[in-house]
Amino acid sequence: AQRNLAIVVFGSDASTRMDWGNVANQSTKNQALSYIDNLQLASSSYQDNGGTNTHAGMMLARNLLKNREASSYVVVLTDGAP
């Protein structure tokens, strides 16, 4: 079964770290886990003094979802700081 995932990160701006990939495939799953591990490592030492631009992240996610035909979800994780 297809289990597609894309990863968008945001701080003062937003970017796509991983475009849609089927995480049922082991190599794609490993790539996604690597991105997540790197985000966790970066978050402990990274300070983005530009704030949390949730809007930019959500707009980028929306653009990624535009052409999706399957049920899709957005999960937002934030430090809660504005």
CSV table of N, CA, C and O in Angstrom, one decimal:
chain,number,residue,atom,x,y,z
A,1,ALA,N,0.8,-1.2,0.0
A,1,ALA,CA,0.0,0.0,0.0
A,1,ALA,C,0.9,1.2,0.0
A,1,ALA,O,1.9,1.3,0.6
A,2,GLN,N,0.4,2.3,-0.6
A,2,GLN,CA,1.1,3.5,-0.7
A,2,GLN,C,0.9,4.3,0.6
A,2,GLN,O,-0.2,4.4,1.1
A,3,ARG,N,2.0,4.8,1.2
A,3,ARG,CA,2.0,5.6,2.3
A,3,ARG,C,3.0,6.8,2.0
A,3,ARG,O,4.2,6.7,2.3
A,4,ASN,N,2.4,7.8,1.4
A,4,ASN,CA,3.2,8.9,1.0
A,4,ASN,C,3.4,10.0,2.0
A,4,ASN,O,2.5,10.3,2.8
A,5,LEU,N,4.6,10.6,2.0
A,5,LEU,CA,4.9,11.6,3.0
A,5,LEU,C,5.8,12.6,2.3
A,5,LEU,O,6.6,12.3,1.5
A,6,ALA,N,5.5,13.9,2.7
A,6,ALA,CA,6.4,15.0,2.3
A,6,ALA,C,6.7,15.7,3.6
A,6,ALA,O,5.9,15.8,4.5
A,7,ILE,N,7.9,16.4,3.6
A,7,ILE,CA,8.3,17.1,4.8
A,7,ILE,C,8.6,18.5,4.5
A,7,ILE,O,9.4,18.8,3.6
A,8,VAL,N,7.9,19.4,5.2
A,8,VAL,CA,8.1,20.9,5.0
A,8,VAL,C,8.6,21.4,6.4
A,8,VAL,O,8.1,21.0,7.4
A,9,VAL,N,9.6,22.2,6.3
A,9,VAL,CA,10.1,22.9,7.5
A,9,VAL,C,9.9,24.4,7.4
A,9,VAL,O,9.8,24.9,6.3
A,10,PHE,N,9.7,25.0,8.6
A,10,PHE,CA,9.5,26.5,8.6
A,10,PHE,C,10.1,27.1,9.8
A,10,PHE,O,10.1,26.5,10.9
A,11,GLY,N,10.6,28.3,9.6
A,11,GLY,CA,11.1,29.1,10.7
A,11,GLY,C,10.7,30.5,10.3
A,11,GLY,O,9.6,30.9,10.2
A,12,SER,N,11.7,31.3,9.9
A,12,SER,CA,11.4,32.6,9.3
A,12,SER,C,11.0,32.5,7.9
A,12,SER,O,10.3,33.4,7.4
A,13,ASP,N,11.2,31.4,7.2
A,13,ASP,CA,10.7,31.1,5.9
A,13,ASP,C,10.4,29.6,5.9
A,13,ASP,O,10.4,28.9,6.9
A,14,ALA,N,10.0,29.0,4.7
A,14,ALA,CA,9.6,27.6,4.6
A,14,ALA,C,10.3,27.0,3.4
A,14,ALA,O,10.6,27.6,2.4
A,15,SER,N,10.5,25.7,3.5
A,15,SER,CA,11.1,24.9,2.4
A,15,SER,C,10.6,23.5,2.5
A,15,SER,O,10.3,23.0,3.6
A,16,THR,N,10.6,22.8,1.3
A,16,THR,CA,10.3,21.4,1.3
A,16,THR,C,11.6,20.6,1.5
A,16,THR,O,12.6,20.8,0.7
A,17,ARG,N,11.7,19.8,2.5
A,17,ARG,CA,12.9,19.0,2.8
A,17,ARG,C,12.8,17.7,2.1
A,17,ARG,O,13.8,17.1,1.7
A,18,MET,N,11.6,17.2,1.9
A,18,MET,CA,11.4,15.9,1.2
A,18,MET,C,10.1,16.0,0.4
A,18,MET,O,9.1,16.3,1.0
A,19,ASP,N,10.2,15.8,-0.9
A,19,ASP,CA,9.0,15.8,-1.7
A,19,ASP,C,8.3,14.5,-1.5
A,19,ASP,O,8.8,13.6,-0.8
A,20,TRP,N,7.1,14.3,-2.0
A,20,TRP,CA,6.3,13.1,-1.8
A,20,TRP,C,7.1,11.9,-2.1
A,20,TRP,O,7.7,11.7,-3.1
A,21,GLY,N,7.1,10.9,-1.2
A,21,GLY,CA,7.7,9.7,-1.3
A,21,GLY,C,7.0,8.6,-0.6
A,21,GLY,O,6.3,8.8,0.4
A,22,ASN,N,7.0,7.4,-1.1
A,22,ASN,CA,6.2,6.3,-0.5
A,22,ASN,C,7.1,5.6,0.6
A,22,ASN,O,8.0,4.9,0.3
A,23,VAL,N,6.7,5.9,1.8
A,23,VAL,CA,7.5,5.4,3.0
A,23,VAL,C,7.2,3.9,3.3
A,23,VAL,O,7.8,3.4,4.2
A,24,ALA,N,6.4,3.3,2.5
A,24,ALA,CA,6.3,1.8,2.5
A,24,ALA,C,7.5,1.2,1.9
A,24,ALA,O,7.9,0.1,2.2
A,25,ASN,N,8.2,2.0,1.1
A,25,ASN,CA,9.5,1.6,0.5
A,25,ASN,C,10.6,1.9,1.5
A,25,ASN,O,10.7,3.0,2.0
A,26,GLN,N,11.4,0.9,1.8
A,26,GLN,CA,12.4,1.0,2.9
A,26,GLN,C,13.4,2.1,2.7
A,26,GLN,O,13.7,2.8,3.7
A,27,SER,N,13.9,2.3,1.5
A,27,SER,CA,14.9,3.3,1.3
A,27,SER,C,14.2,4.7,1.5
A,27,SER,O,14.9,5.6,2.0
A,28,THR,N,13.0,4.9,1.0
A,28,THR,CA,12.3,6.2,1.2
A,28,THR,C,12.0,6.4,2.7
A,28,THR,O,12.2,7.5,3.2
A,29,LYS,N,11.6,5.3,3.4
A,29,LYS,CA,11.4,5.4,4.8
A,29,LYS,C,12.7,5.8,5.5
A,29,LYS,O,12.6,6.7,6.4
A,30,ASN,N,13.8,5.2,5.2
A,30,ASN,CA,15.1,5.6,5.8
A,30,ASN,C,15.4,7.0,5.5
A,30,ASN,O,16.0,7.7,6.4
A,31,GLN,N,15.2,7.5,4.3
A,31,GLN,CA,15.4,8.9,4.0
A,31,GLN,C,14.6,9.8,4.8
A,31,GLN,O,15.1,10.8,5.4
A,32,ALA,N,13.3,9.5,5.0
A,32,ALA,CA,12.4,10.3,5.8
A,32,ALA,C,12.9,10.3,7.3
A,32,ALA,O,12.9,11.4,7.9
A,33,LEU,N,13.2,9.2,7.8
A,33,LEU,CA,13.7,9.1,9.2
A,33,LEU,C,15.0,9.9,9.4
A,33,LEU,O,15.2,10.5,10.4
A,34,SER,N,15.9,9.9,8.4
A,34,SER,CA,17.1,10.6,8.4
A,34,SER,C,16.8,12.1,8.5
A,34,SER,O,17.4,12.9,9.3
A,35,TYR,N,15.9,12.6,7.7
A,35,TYR,CA,15.5,14.0,7.7
A,35,TYR,C,14.9,14.4,9.1
A,35,TYR,O,15.2,15.4,9.7
A,36,ILE,N,14.1,13.5,9.7
A,36,ILE,CA,13.5,13.8,11.0
A,36,ILE,C,14.6,13.8,12.0
A,36,ILE,O,14.6,14.7,12.9
A,37,ASP,N,15.5,12.8,12.0
A,37,ASP,CA,16.6,12.8,13.0
A,37,ASP,C,17.4,14.1,12.9
A,37,ASP,O,17.8,14.7,13.9
A,38,ASN,N,17.7,14.6,11.6
A,38,ASN,CA,18.4,15.8,11.4
A,38,ASN,C,17.7,17.0,11.9
A,38,ASN,O,18.3,17.9,12.5
A,39,LEU,N,16.4,17.0,11.8
A,39,LEU,CA,15.6,18.1,12.3
A,39,LEU,C,15.7,18.1,13.9
A,39,LEU,O,15.8,19.2,14.5
A,40,GLN,N,15.6,17.0,14.5
A,40,GLN,CA,15.7,16.9,15.9
A,40,GLN,C,17.1,17.4,16.4
A,40,GLN,O,17.2,18.2,17.4
A,41,LEU,N,18.1,17.0,15.7
A,41,LEU,CA,19.5,17.5,16.1
A,41,LEU,C,19.6,19.0,15.9
A,41,LEU,O,20.1,19.7,16.7
A,42,ALA,N,19.1,19.5,14.8
A,42,ALA,CA,19.2,20.9,14.5
A,42,ALA,C,18.4,21.7,15.5
A,42,ALA,O,18.8,22.8,15.9
A,43,SER,N,17.2,21.2,15.9
A,43,SER,CA,16.4,22.0,16.8
A,43,SER,C,17.0,22.3,18.1
A,43,SER,O,16.7,23.3,18.8
A,44,SER,N,17.9,21.4,18.6
A,44,SER,CA,18.5,21.6,19.9
A,44,SER,C,19.6,22.6,19.8
A,44,SER,O,19.9,23.2,20.9
A,45,SER,N,20.1,23.0,18.7
A,45,SER,CA,21.2,24.0,18.6
A,45,SER,C,20.8,25.1,17.7
A,45,SER,O,21.6,26.1,17.6
A,46,TYR,N,19.7,25.1,17.0
A,46,TYR,CA,19.3,26.1,16.0
A,46,TYR,C,18.5,27.2,16.6
A,46,TYR,O,17.5,26.9,17.3
A,47,GLN,N,18.8,28.4,16.4
A,47,GLN,CA,18.0,29.5,16.8
A,47,GLN,C,17.6,30.3,15.5
A,47,GLN,O,18.5,30.8,14.8
A,48,ASP,N,16.4,30.4,15.2
A,48,ASP,CA,15.9,31.2,14.0
A,48,ASP,C,15.3,32.4,14.6
A,48,ASP,O,14.1,32.4,15.1
A,49,ASN,N,16.0,33.5,14.6
A,49,ASN,CA,15.6,34.7,15.3
A,49,ASN,C,14.5,35.4,14.5
A,49,ASN,O,14.0,36.5,14.9
A,50,GLY,N,14.1,34.8,13.3
A,50,GLY,CA,13.1,35.5,12.5
A,50,GLY,C,11.7,35.1,12.9
A,50,GLY,O,10.7,35.6,12.4
A,51,GLY,N,11.5,34.2,13.9
A,51,GLY,CA,10.2,33.8,14.4
A,51,GLY,C,9.7,32.5,13.7
A,51,GLY,O,10.5,31.8,13.1
A,52,THR,N,8.5,32.2,14.0
A,52,THR,CA,7.9,31.0,13.5
A,52,THR,C,6.8,31.4,12.4
A,52,THR,O,5.7,31.8,12.8
A,53,ASN,N,7.2,31.3,11.2
A,53,ASN,CA,6.3,31.7,10.1
A,53,ASN,C,5.4,30.5,9.7
A,53,ASN,O,5.6,29.8,8.7
A,54,THR,N,4.4,30.2,10.6
A,54,THR,CA,3.5,29.1,10.3
A,54,THR,C,2.8,29.3,9.0
A,54,THR,O,2.6,28.3,8.3
A,55,HIS,N,2.4,30.5,8.7
A,55,HIS,CA,1.7,30.7,7.4
A,55,HIS,C,2.5,30.2,6.2
A,55,HIS,O,1.9,29.6,5.3
A,56,ALA,N,3.8,30.5,6.2
A,56,ALA,CA,4.6,30.1,5.0
A,56,ALA,C,4.6,28.6,4.9
A,56,ALA,O,4.5,28.0,3.9
A,57,GLY,N,4.8,27.9,6.1
A,57,GLY,CA,4.8,26.5,6.1
A,57,GLY,C,3.5,25.9,5.7
A,57,GLY,O,3.4,24.9,4.9
A,58,MET,N,2.4,26.5,6.1
A,58,MET,CA,1.0,25.9,5.7
A,58,MET,C,0.8,26.2,4.3
A,58,MET,O,0.2,25.3,3.6
A,59,MET,N,1.2,27.3,3.7
A,59,MET,CA,1.0,27.6,2.3
A,59,MET,C,1.8,26.6,1.4
A,59,MET,O,1.3,26.1,0.4
A,60,LEU,N,3.0,26.3,1.9
A,60,LEU,CA,3.8,25.4,1.1
A,60,LEU,C,3.2,24.0,1.2
A,60,LEU,O,3.1,23.3,0.2
A,61,ALA,N,2.7,23.6,2.4
A,61,ALA,CA,2.0,22.3,2.5
A,61,ALA,C,0.7,22.3,1.6
A,61,ALA,O,0.4,21.3,1.0
A,62,ARG,N,0.0,23.4,1.6
A,62,ARG,CA,-1.2,23.4,0.8
A,62,ARG,C,-0.9,23.2,-0.7
A,62,ARG,O,-1.6,22.5,-1.4
A,63,ASN,N,0.2,23.9,-1.1
A,63,ASN,CA,0.6,23.7,-2.5
A,63,ASN,C,1.0,22.3,-2.8
A,63,ASN,O,0.7,21.8,-3.9
A,64,LEU,N,1.6,21.6,-1.9
A,64,LEU,CA,2.0,20.2,-2.1
A,64,LEU,C,0.7,19.3,-2.1
A,64,LEU,O,0.7,18.3,-2.9
A,65,LEU,N,-0.3,19.7,-1.4
A,65,LEU,CA,-1.5,18.9,-1.4
A,65,LEU,C,-2.5,19.1,-2.5
A,65,LEU,O,-3.4,18.3,-2.8
A,66,LYS,N,-2.3,20.2,-3.3
A,66,LYS,CA,-3.2,20.6,-4.3
A,66,LYS,C,-3.6,19.5,-5.3
A,66,LYS,O,-4.7,19.4,-5.6
A,67,ASN,N,-2.6,18.8,-5.8
A,67,ASN,CA,-2.8,17.8,-6.8
A,67,ASN,C,-3.0,16.4,-6.3
A,67,ASN,O,-2.9,15.4,-7.1
A,68,ARG,N,-3.1,16.2,-5.0
A,68,ARG,CA,-3.2,14.9,-4.4
A,68,ARG,C,-4.7,14.5,-4.5
A,68,ARG,O,-5.6,15.2,-4.2
A,69,GLU,N,-4.9,13.2,-5.0
A,69,GLU,CA,-6.2,12.7,-5.1
A,69,GLU,C,-6.6,11.8,-3.9
A,69,GLU,O,-7.8,11.7,-3.6
A,70,ALA,N,-5.6,11.3,-3.2
A,70,ALA,CA,-5.9,10.4,-2.0
A,70,ALA,C,-6.1,11.3,-0.8
A,70,ALA,O,-5.8,12.5,-0.8
A,71,SER,N,-6.7,10.7,0.2
A,71,SER,CA,-6.9,11.4,1.5
A,71,SER,C,-5.5,11.9,2.0
A,71,SER,O,-4.6,11.1,2.0
A,72,SER,N,-5.4,13.1,2.4
A,72,SER,CA,-4.2,13.7,2.8
A,72,SER,C,-4.4,14.5,4.1
A,72,SER,O,-5.4,15.0,4.3
A,73,TYR,N,-3.3,14.5,4.8
A,73,TYR,CA,-3.3,15.2,6.1
A,73,TYR,C,-2.1,16.1,6.3
A,73,TYR,O,-1.0,15.8,5.8
A,74,VAL,N,-2.2,17.1,7.1
A,74,VAL,CA,-1.1,18.0,7.4
A,74,VAL,C,-0.9,17.9,9.0
A,74,VAL,O,-1.9,18.0,9.7
A,75,VAL,N,0.3,17.6,9.4
A,75,VAL,CA,0.6,17.5,10.8
A,75,VAL,C,1.6,18.7,11.0
A,75,VAL,O,2.6,18.8,10.4
A,76,VAL,N,1.3,19.5,12.0
A,76,VAL,CA,2.1,20.7,12.2
A,76,VAL,C,2.7,20.5,13.6
A,76,VAL,O,2.1,20.3,14.6
A,77,LEU,N,4.0,20.6,13.6
A,77,LEU,CA,4.8,20.6,14.9
A,77,LEU,C,5.5,21.9,15.0
A,77,LEU,O,6.2,22.3,14.1
A,78,THR,N,5.4,22.5,16.1
A,78,THR,CA,6.1,23.8,16.4
A,78,THR,C,6.5,23.9,17.8
A,78,THR,O,6.0,23.2,18.7
A,79,ASP,N,7.5,24.8,18.0
A,79,ASP,CA,7.9,25.1,19.4
A,79,ASP,C,6.9,26.0,20.1
A,79,ASP,O,7.1,26.2,21.3
A,80,GLY,N,6.0,26.5,19.4
A,80,GLY,CA,4.9,27.3,20.1
A,80,GLY,C,5.3,28.8,20.2
A,80,GLY,O,4.5,29.6,20.6
A,81,ALA,N,6.6,29.2,19.9
A,81,ALA,CA,7.0,30.5,20.0
A,81,ALA,C,6.5,31.3,18.7
A,81,ALA,O,6.6,30.8,17.6
A,82,PRO,N,6.0,32.5,18.9
A,82,PRO,CA,5.5,33.3,17.7
A,82,PRO,C,6.7,33.8,16.8
A,82,PRO,O,7.8,33.8,17.2
